[in-house]
Amino acid sequence: MDDVYVGNAGVDGATNAGWLAAAPLTPRLARLVDLLGELAEAGEGVVRLAEPVPVRAVTAVPAPAPADEHPDTLRILAGSRVVRQGDREIPLTRIEFDLLLFLAEHPHRVSTRLQLLGSVWGYEHAVARTVDVHVRRLRAKLGADTPLVTTVYGVGYRLADEARVRIDPFR
């Protein structure tokens, strides 16, 4: 086994360990490397690697849609908080994403405005019409061709029966 000393790294990503210097470090990773270096200097830790770990570039590639999926299916990638429709990525605010995800996770349930405020916003002491504004913006971003949110007059909102939505919790 090889002993690898993890040296101090600045925010700029410079480091003593060659396999870490292949790519610039994020500030959080640089802080981790600093902490590991302090542990090693104090004699608290020697990092032993069975074999060197090669550094590889990571490129964000959109997840391909399954072959049997309809092209209008809305894919909610919960792990990365991204919404895609076909090849198009739909930019949503945090609240719009959370609202869409909540409705998709409870497809046949009608939620009142107060329930949505409590579940999505995290509080109920706001104006209930706030939900209406966010639903309107969500509908506008998804387009008129995508029936997604159904208004249940006098009650609240639910996911439309004909909505094609797939949640991928790990992407």
PDB file of C-alpha atoms in Angstrom:
ATOM      1  CA  MET A   1       0.000   0.000   0.000  1.00  0.00           C
ATOM      2  CA  ASP A   2       1.125   3.530  -0.746  1.00  0.00           C
ATOM      3  CA  ASP A   3       1.192   6.294   1.846  1.00  0.00           C
ATOM      4  CA  VAL A   4      -0.307   9.495   0.482  1.00  0.00           C
ATOM      5  CA  TYR A   5       0.201  12.729   2.344  1.00  0.00           C
ATOM      6  CA  VAL A   6      -2.651  15.128   1.854  1.00  0.00           C
ATOM      7  CA  GLY A   7      -1.156  18.596   1.985  1.00  0.00           C
ATOM      8  CA  ASN A   8      -2.779  21.927   2.600  1.00  0.00           C
ATOM      9  CA  ALA A   9      -4.857  23.237  -0.267  1.00  0.00           C
ATOM     10  CA  GLY A  10      -6.007  26.773  -0.744  1.00  0.00           C
ATOM     11  CA  VAL A  11      -9.326  27.847  -2.152  1.00  0.00           C
ATOM     12  CA  ASP A  12      -7.662  28.104  -5.553  1.00  0.00           C
ATOM     13  CA  GLY A  13      -7.295  24.328  -5.567  1.00  0.00           C
ATOM     14  CA  ALA A  14      -3.500  24.071  -5.325  1.00  0.00           C
ATOM     15  CA  THR A  15      -2.483  20.994  -3.356  1.00  0.00           C
ATOM     16  CA  ASN A  16       0.534  18.797  -2.644  1.00  0.00           C
ATOM     17  CA  ALA A  17      -1.221  15.580  -3.647  1.00  0.00           C
ATOM     18  CA  GLY A  18      -0.789  15.137  -7.400  1.00  0.00           C
ATOM     19  CA  TRP A  19      -3.958  13.165  -7.954  1.00  0.00           C
ATOM     20  CA  LEU A  20      -6.003  15.952  -6.353  1.00  0.00           C
ATOM     21  CA  ALA A  21      -4.362  18.711  -8.385  1.00  0.00           C
ATOM     22  CA  ALA A  22      -5.671  17.426 -11.719  1.00  0.00           C
ATOM     23  CA  ALA A  23      -8.813  19.541 -11.419  1.00  0.00           C
ATOM     24  CA  PRO A  24      -9.605  22.745  -9.502  1.00  0.00           C
ATOM     25  CA  LEU A  25     -11.172  22.121  -6.107  1.00  0.00           C
ATOM     26  CA  THR A  26     -14.444  23.571  -4.953  1.00  0.00           C
ATOM     27  CA  PRO A  27     -14.234  25.652  -1.763  1.00  0.00           C
ATOM     28  CA  ARG A  28     -15.873  22.865   0.275  1.00  0.00           C
ATOM     29  CA  LEU A  29     -13.523  20.208  -1.088  1.00  0.00           C
ATOM     30  CA  ALA A  30     -10.551  22.507  -0.495  1.00  0.00           C
ATOM     31  CA  ARG A  31     -11.655  22.873   3.136  1.00  0.00           C
ATOM     32  CA  LEU A  32     -11.870  19.079   3.454  1.00  0.00           C
ATOM     33  CA  VAL A  33      -8.351  18.722   2.046  1.00  0.00           C
ATOM     34  CA  ASP A  34      -7.148  21.370   4.530  1.00  0.00           C
ATOM     35  CA  LEU A  35      -8.684  19.439   7.420  1.00  0.00           C
ATOM     36  CA  LEU A  36      -7.142  16.176   6.231  1.00  0.00           C
ATOM     37  CA  GLY A  37      -3.769  17.921   5.967  1.00  0.00           C
ATOM     38  CA  GLU A  38      -4.083  19.222   9.537  1.00  0.00           C
ATOM     39  CA  LEU A  39      -4.880  15.702  10.749  1.00  0.00           C
ATOM     40  CA  ALA A  40      -1.859  14.304   8.910  1.00  0.00           C
ATOM     41  CA  GLU A  41       0.454  17.032  10.264  1.00  0.00           C
ATOM     42  CA  ALA A  42      -0.755  16.329  13.805  1.00  0.00           C
ATOM     43  CA  GLY A  43       0.063  12.659  13.320  1.00  0.00           C
ATOM     44  CA  GLU A  44      -3.590  11.770  13.604  1.00  0.00           C
ATOM     45  CA  GLY A  45      -4.007  10.355  10.166  1.00  0.00           C
ATOM     46  CA  VAL A  46      -2.074   8.789   7.361  1.00  0.00           C
ATOM     47  CA  VAL A  47      -4.154   8.140   4.293  1.00  0.00           C
ATOM     48  CA  ARG A  48      -3.425   4.745   2.782  1.00  0.00           C
ATOM     49  CA  LEU A  49      -4.758   3.881  -0.633  1.00  0.00           C
ATOM     50  CA  ALA A  50      -4.822   0.303  -1.889  1.00  0.00           C
ATOM     51  CA  GLU A  51      -4.258   1.698  -5.357  1.00  0.00           C
ATOM     52  CA  PRO A  52      -4.207   5.261  -6.691  1.00  0.00           C
ATOM     53  CA  VAL A  53      -7.596   6.643  -7.544  1.00  0.00           C
ATOM     54  CA  PRO A  54      -7.547   8.149 -11.029  1.00  0.00           C
ATOM     55  CA  VAL A  55      -9.124  11.560 -11.440  1.00  0.00           C
ATOM     56  CA  ARG A  56     -11.700  11.721 -14.183  1.00  0.00           C
ATOM     57  CA  ALA A  57     -13.652  14.618 -15.512  1.00  0.00           C
ATOM     58  CA  VAL A  58     -17.325  14.565 -14.649  1.00  0.00           C
ATOM     59  CA  THR A  59     -19.620  16.044 -17.239  1.00  0.00           C
ATOM     60  CA  ALA A  60     -23.284  16.659 -16.606  1.00  0.00           C
ATOM     61  CA  VAL A  61     -25.163  14.623 -19.178  1.00  0.00           C
ATOM     62  CA  PRO A  62     -28.958  14.637 -19.137  1.00  0.00           C
ATOM     63  CA  ALA A  63     -30.437  11.282 -18.295  1.00  0.00           C
ATOM     64  CA  PRO A  64     -31.888   9.693 -21.404  1.00  0.00           C
ATOM     65  CA  ALA A  65     -35.598   9.064 -21.393  1.00  0.00           C
ATOM     66  CA  PRO A  66     -36.645   5.414 -21.534  1.00  0.00           C
ATOM     67  CA  ALA A  67     -37.444   4.265 -25.061  1.00  0.00           C
ATOM     68  CA  ASP A  68     -41.075   3.504 -24.228  1.00  0.00           C
ATOM     69  CA  GLU A  69     -41.710   6.912 -22.630  1.00  0.00           C
ATOM     70  CA  HIS A  70     -44.017   9.401 -24.360  1.00  0.00           C
ATOM     71  CA  PRO A  71     -42.096  12.496 -25.576  1.00  0.00           C
ATOM     72  CA  ASP A  72     -44.433  14.823 -23.632  1.00  0.00           C
ATOM     73  CA  THR A  73     -43.781  13.059 -20.328  1.00  0.00           C
ATOM     74  CA  LEU A  74     -42.599  15.438 -17.654  1.00  0.00           C
ATOM     75  CA  ARG A  75     -39.612  13.978 -15.810  1.00  0.00           C
ATOM     76  CA  ILE A  76     -38.934  15.274 -12.312  1.00  0.00           C
ATOM     77  CA  LEU A  77     -35.354  14.537 -11.320  1.00  0.00           C
ATOM     78  CA  ALA A  78     -35.779  14.995  -7.575  1.00  0.00           C
ATOM     79  CA  GLY A  79     -32.134  14.459  -6.624  1.00  0.00           C
ATOM     80  CA  SER A  80     -30.855  17.257  -8.851  1.00  0.00           C
ATOM     81  CA  ARG A  81     -34.088  19.315  -8.670  1.00  0.00           C
ATOM     82  CA  VAL A  82     -34.398  19.451 -12.455  1.00  0.00           C
ATOM     83  CA  VAL A  83     -37.567  19.135 -14.547  1.00  0.00           C
ATOM     84  CA  ARG A  84     -37.336  17.939 -18.147  1.00  0.00           C
ATOM     85  CA  GLN A  85     -39.876  17.540 -20.885  1.00  0.00           C
ATOM     86  CA  GLY A  86     -38.326  15.632 -23.728  1.00  0.00           C
ATOM     87  CA  ASP A  87     -34.923  17.249 -24.314  1.00  0.00           C
ATOM     88  CA  ARG A  88     -36.036  20.581 -22.852  1.00  0.00           C
ATOM     89  CA  GLU A  89     -35.086  21.544 -19.314  1.00  0.00           C
ATOM     90  CA  ILE A  90     -37.768  23.655 -17.644  1.00  0.00           C
ATOM     91  CA  PRO A  91     -36.347  26.264 -15.257  1.00  0.00           C
ATOM     92  CA  LEU A  92     -38.418  26.407 -12.070  1.00  0.00           C
ATOM     93  CA  THR A  93     -38.063  28.344  -8.856  1.00  0.00           C
ATOM     94  CA  ARG A  94     -37.678  26.433  -5.595  1.00  0.00           C
ATOM     95  CA  ILE A  95     -41.353  26.828  -4.697  1.00  0.00           C
ATOM     96  CA  GLU A  96     -42.559  25.892  -8.200  1.00  0.00           C
ATOM     97  CA  PHE A  97     -40.411  22.755  -8.122  1.00  0.00           C
ATOM     98  CA  ASP A  98     -41.589  21.795  -4.628  1.00  0.00           C
ATOM     99  CA  LEU A  99     -45.224  22.423  -5.596  1.00  0.00           C
ATOM    100  CA  LEU A 100     -44.922  20.277  -8.722  1.00  0.00           C
ATOM    101  CA  LEU A 101     -43.131  17.506  -6.819  1.00  0.00           C
ATOM    102  CA  PHE A 102     -45.747  17.522  -4.043  1.00  0.00           C
ATOM    103  CA  LEU A 103     -48.639  17.271  -6.513  1.00  0.00           C
ATOM    104  CA  ALA A 104     -46.845  14.523  -8.462  1.00  0.00           C
ATOM    105  CA  GLU A 105     -46.174  12.542  -5.287  1.00  0.00           C
ATOM    106  CA  HIS A 106     -49.909  12.717  -4.394  1.00  0.00           C
ATOM    107  CA  PRO A 107     -51.506  12.236  -7.831  1.00  0.00           C
ATOM    108  CA  HIS A 108     -55.179  11.604  -6.999  1.00  0.00           C
ATOM    109  CA  ARG A 109     -55.433  13.725  -3.884  1.00  0.00           C
ATOM    110  CA  VAL A 110     -57.019  17.165  -3.864  1.00  0.00           C
ATOM    111  CA  SER A 111     -55.015  19.567  -1.699  1.00  0.00           C
ATOM    112  CA  THR A 112     -56.493  22.751  -0.296  1.00  0.00           C
ATOM    113  CA  ARG A 113     -54.543  25.976  -0.511  1.00  0.00           C
ATOM    114  CA  LEU A 114     -53.845  25.806   3.236  1.00  0.00           C
ATOM    115  CA  GLN A 115     -52.587  22.219   2.930  1.00  0.00           C
ATOM    116  CA  LEU A 116     -50.269  23.260   0.104  1.00  0.00           C
ATOM    117  CA  LEU A 117     -49.016  26.245   2.106  1.00  0.00           C
ATOM    118  CA  GLY A 118     -48.207  23.950   5.011  1.00  0.00           C
ATOM    119  CA  SER A 119     -46.646  21.151   2.953  1.00  0.00           C
ATOM    120  CA  VAL A 120     -44.790  23.116   0.263  1.00  0.00           C
ATOM    121  CA  TRP A 121     -44.125  26.515   1.832  1.00  0.00           C
ATOM    122  CA  GLY A 122     -43.746  25.151   5.366  1.00  0.00           C
ATOM    123  CA  TYR A 123     -46.146  27.609   6.964  1.00  0.00           C
ATOM    124  CA  GLU A 124     -49.853  28.387   6.820  1.00  0.00           C
ATOM    125  CA  HIS A 125     -49.932  32.023   7.870  1.00  0.00           C
ATOM    126  CA  ALA A 126     -49.615  33.451   4.350  1.00  0.00           C
ATOM    127  CA  VAL A 127     -52.275  34.639   1.972  1.00  0.00           C
ATOM    128  CA  ALA A 128     -53.889  31.542   0.455  1.00  0.00           C
ATOM    129  CA  ARG A 129     -53.937  33.207  -2.971  1.00  0.00           C
ATOM    130  CA  THR A 130     -50.147  32.890  -3.014  1.00  0.00           C
ATOM    131  CA  VAL A 131     -50.734  29.298  -4.114  1.00  0.00           C
ATOM    132  CA  ASP A 132     -52.865  30.501  -7.038  1.00  0.00           C
ATOM    133  CA  VAL A 133     -50.068  32.756  -8.266  1.00  0.00           C
ATOM    134  CA  HIS A 134     -47.493  29.956  -8.152  1.00  0.00           C
ATOM    135  CA  VAL A 135     -49.837  27.504  -9.892  1.00  0.00           C
ATOM    136  CA  ARG A 136     -50.429  30.089 -12.636  1.00  0.00           C
ATOM    137  CA  ARG A 137     -46.662  30.589 -13.094  1.00  0.00           C
ATOM    138  CA  LEU A 138     -46.073  26.837 -13.123  1.00  0.00           C
ATOM    139  CA  ARG A 139     -48.736  26.370 -15.804  1.00  0.00           C
ATOM    140  CA  ALA A 140     -47.209  29.174 -17.888  1.00  0.00           C
ATOM    141  CA  LYS A 141     -43.737  27.631 -17.731  1.00  0.00           C
ATOM    142  CA  LEU A 142     -44.992  24.165 -18.639  1.00  0.00           C
ATOM    143  CA  GLY A 143     -47.054  25.481 -21.539  1.00  0.00           C
ATOM    144  CA  ALA A 144     -50.726  25.314 -22.411  1.00  0.00           C
ATOM    145  CA  ASP A 145     -50.194  21.969 -24.171  1.00  0.00           C
ATOM    146  CA  THR A 146     -49.298  20.271 -20.891  1.00  0.00           C
ATOM    147  CA  PRO A 147     -52.376  19.658 -18.749  1.00  0.00           C
ATOM    148  CA  LEU A 148     -50.756  19.173 -15.385  1.00  0.00           C
ATOM    149  CA  VAL A 149     -52.531  20.918 -12.546  1.00  0.00           C
ATOM    150  CA  THR A 150     -56.309  20.687 -12.227  1.00  0.00           C
ATOM    151  CA  THR A 151     -58.265  23.256 -10.266  1.00  0.00           C
ATOM    152  CA  VAL A 152     -60.972  21.769  -8.088  1.00  0.00           C
ATOM    153  CA  TYR A 153     -63.186  24.823  -7.719  1.00  0.00           C
ATOM    154  CA  GLY A 154     -63.910  25.823  -4.154  1.00  0.00           C
ATOM    155  CA  VAL A 155     -61.397  23.295  -2.800  1.00  0.00           C
ATOM    156  CA  GLY A 156     -57.847  23.495  -4.208  1.00  0.00           C
ATOM    157  CA  TYR A 157     -55.590  21.727  -6.699  1.00  0.00           C
ATOM    158  CA  ARG A 158     -54.533  18.255  -7.767  1.00  0.00           C
ATOM    159  CA  LEU A 159     -52.457  16.629 -10.461  1.00  0.00           C
ATOM    160  CA  ALA A 160     -54.470  16.229 -13.665  1.00  0.00           C
ATOM    161  CA  ASP A 161     -55.623  12.697 -14.494  1.00  0.00           C
ATOM    162  CA  GLU A 162     -54.101  12.914 -17.975  1.00  0.00           C
ATOM    163  CA  ALA A 163     -50.772  14.296 -16.698  1.00  0.00           C
ATOM    164  CA  ARG A 164     -47.755  12.310 -17.851  1.00  0.00           C
ATOM    165  CA  VAL A 165     -45.311  12.679 -14.981  1.00  0.00           C
ATOM    166  CA  ARG A 166     -42.453  10.459 -13.868  1.00  0.00           C
ATOM    167  CA  ILE A 167     -40.479  11.110 -10.690  1.00  0.00           C
ATOM    168  CA  ASP A 168     -36.888   9.923 -10.595  1.00  0.00           C
ATOM    169  CA  PRO A 169     -35.883  10.320  -6.939  1.00  0.00           C
ATOM    170  CA  PHE A 170     -32.176   9.565  -7.414  1.00  0.00           C
ATOM    171  CA  ARG A 171     -31.151  11.771 -10.353  1.00  0.00           C
TER     172      ARG A 171
END
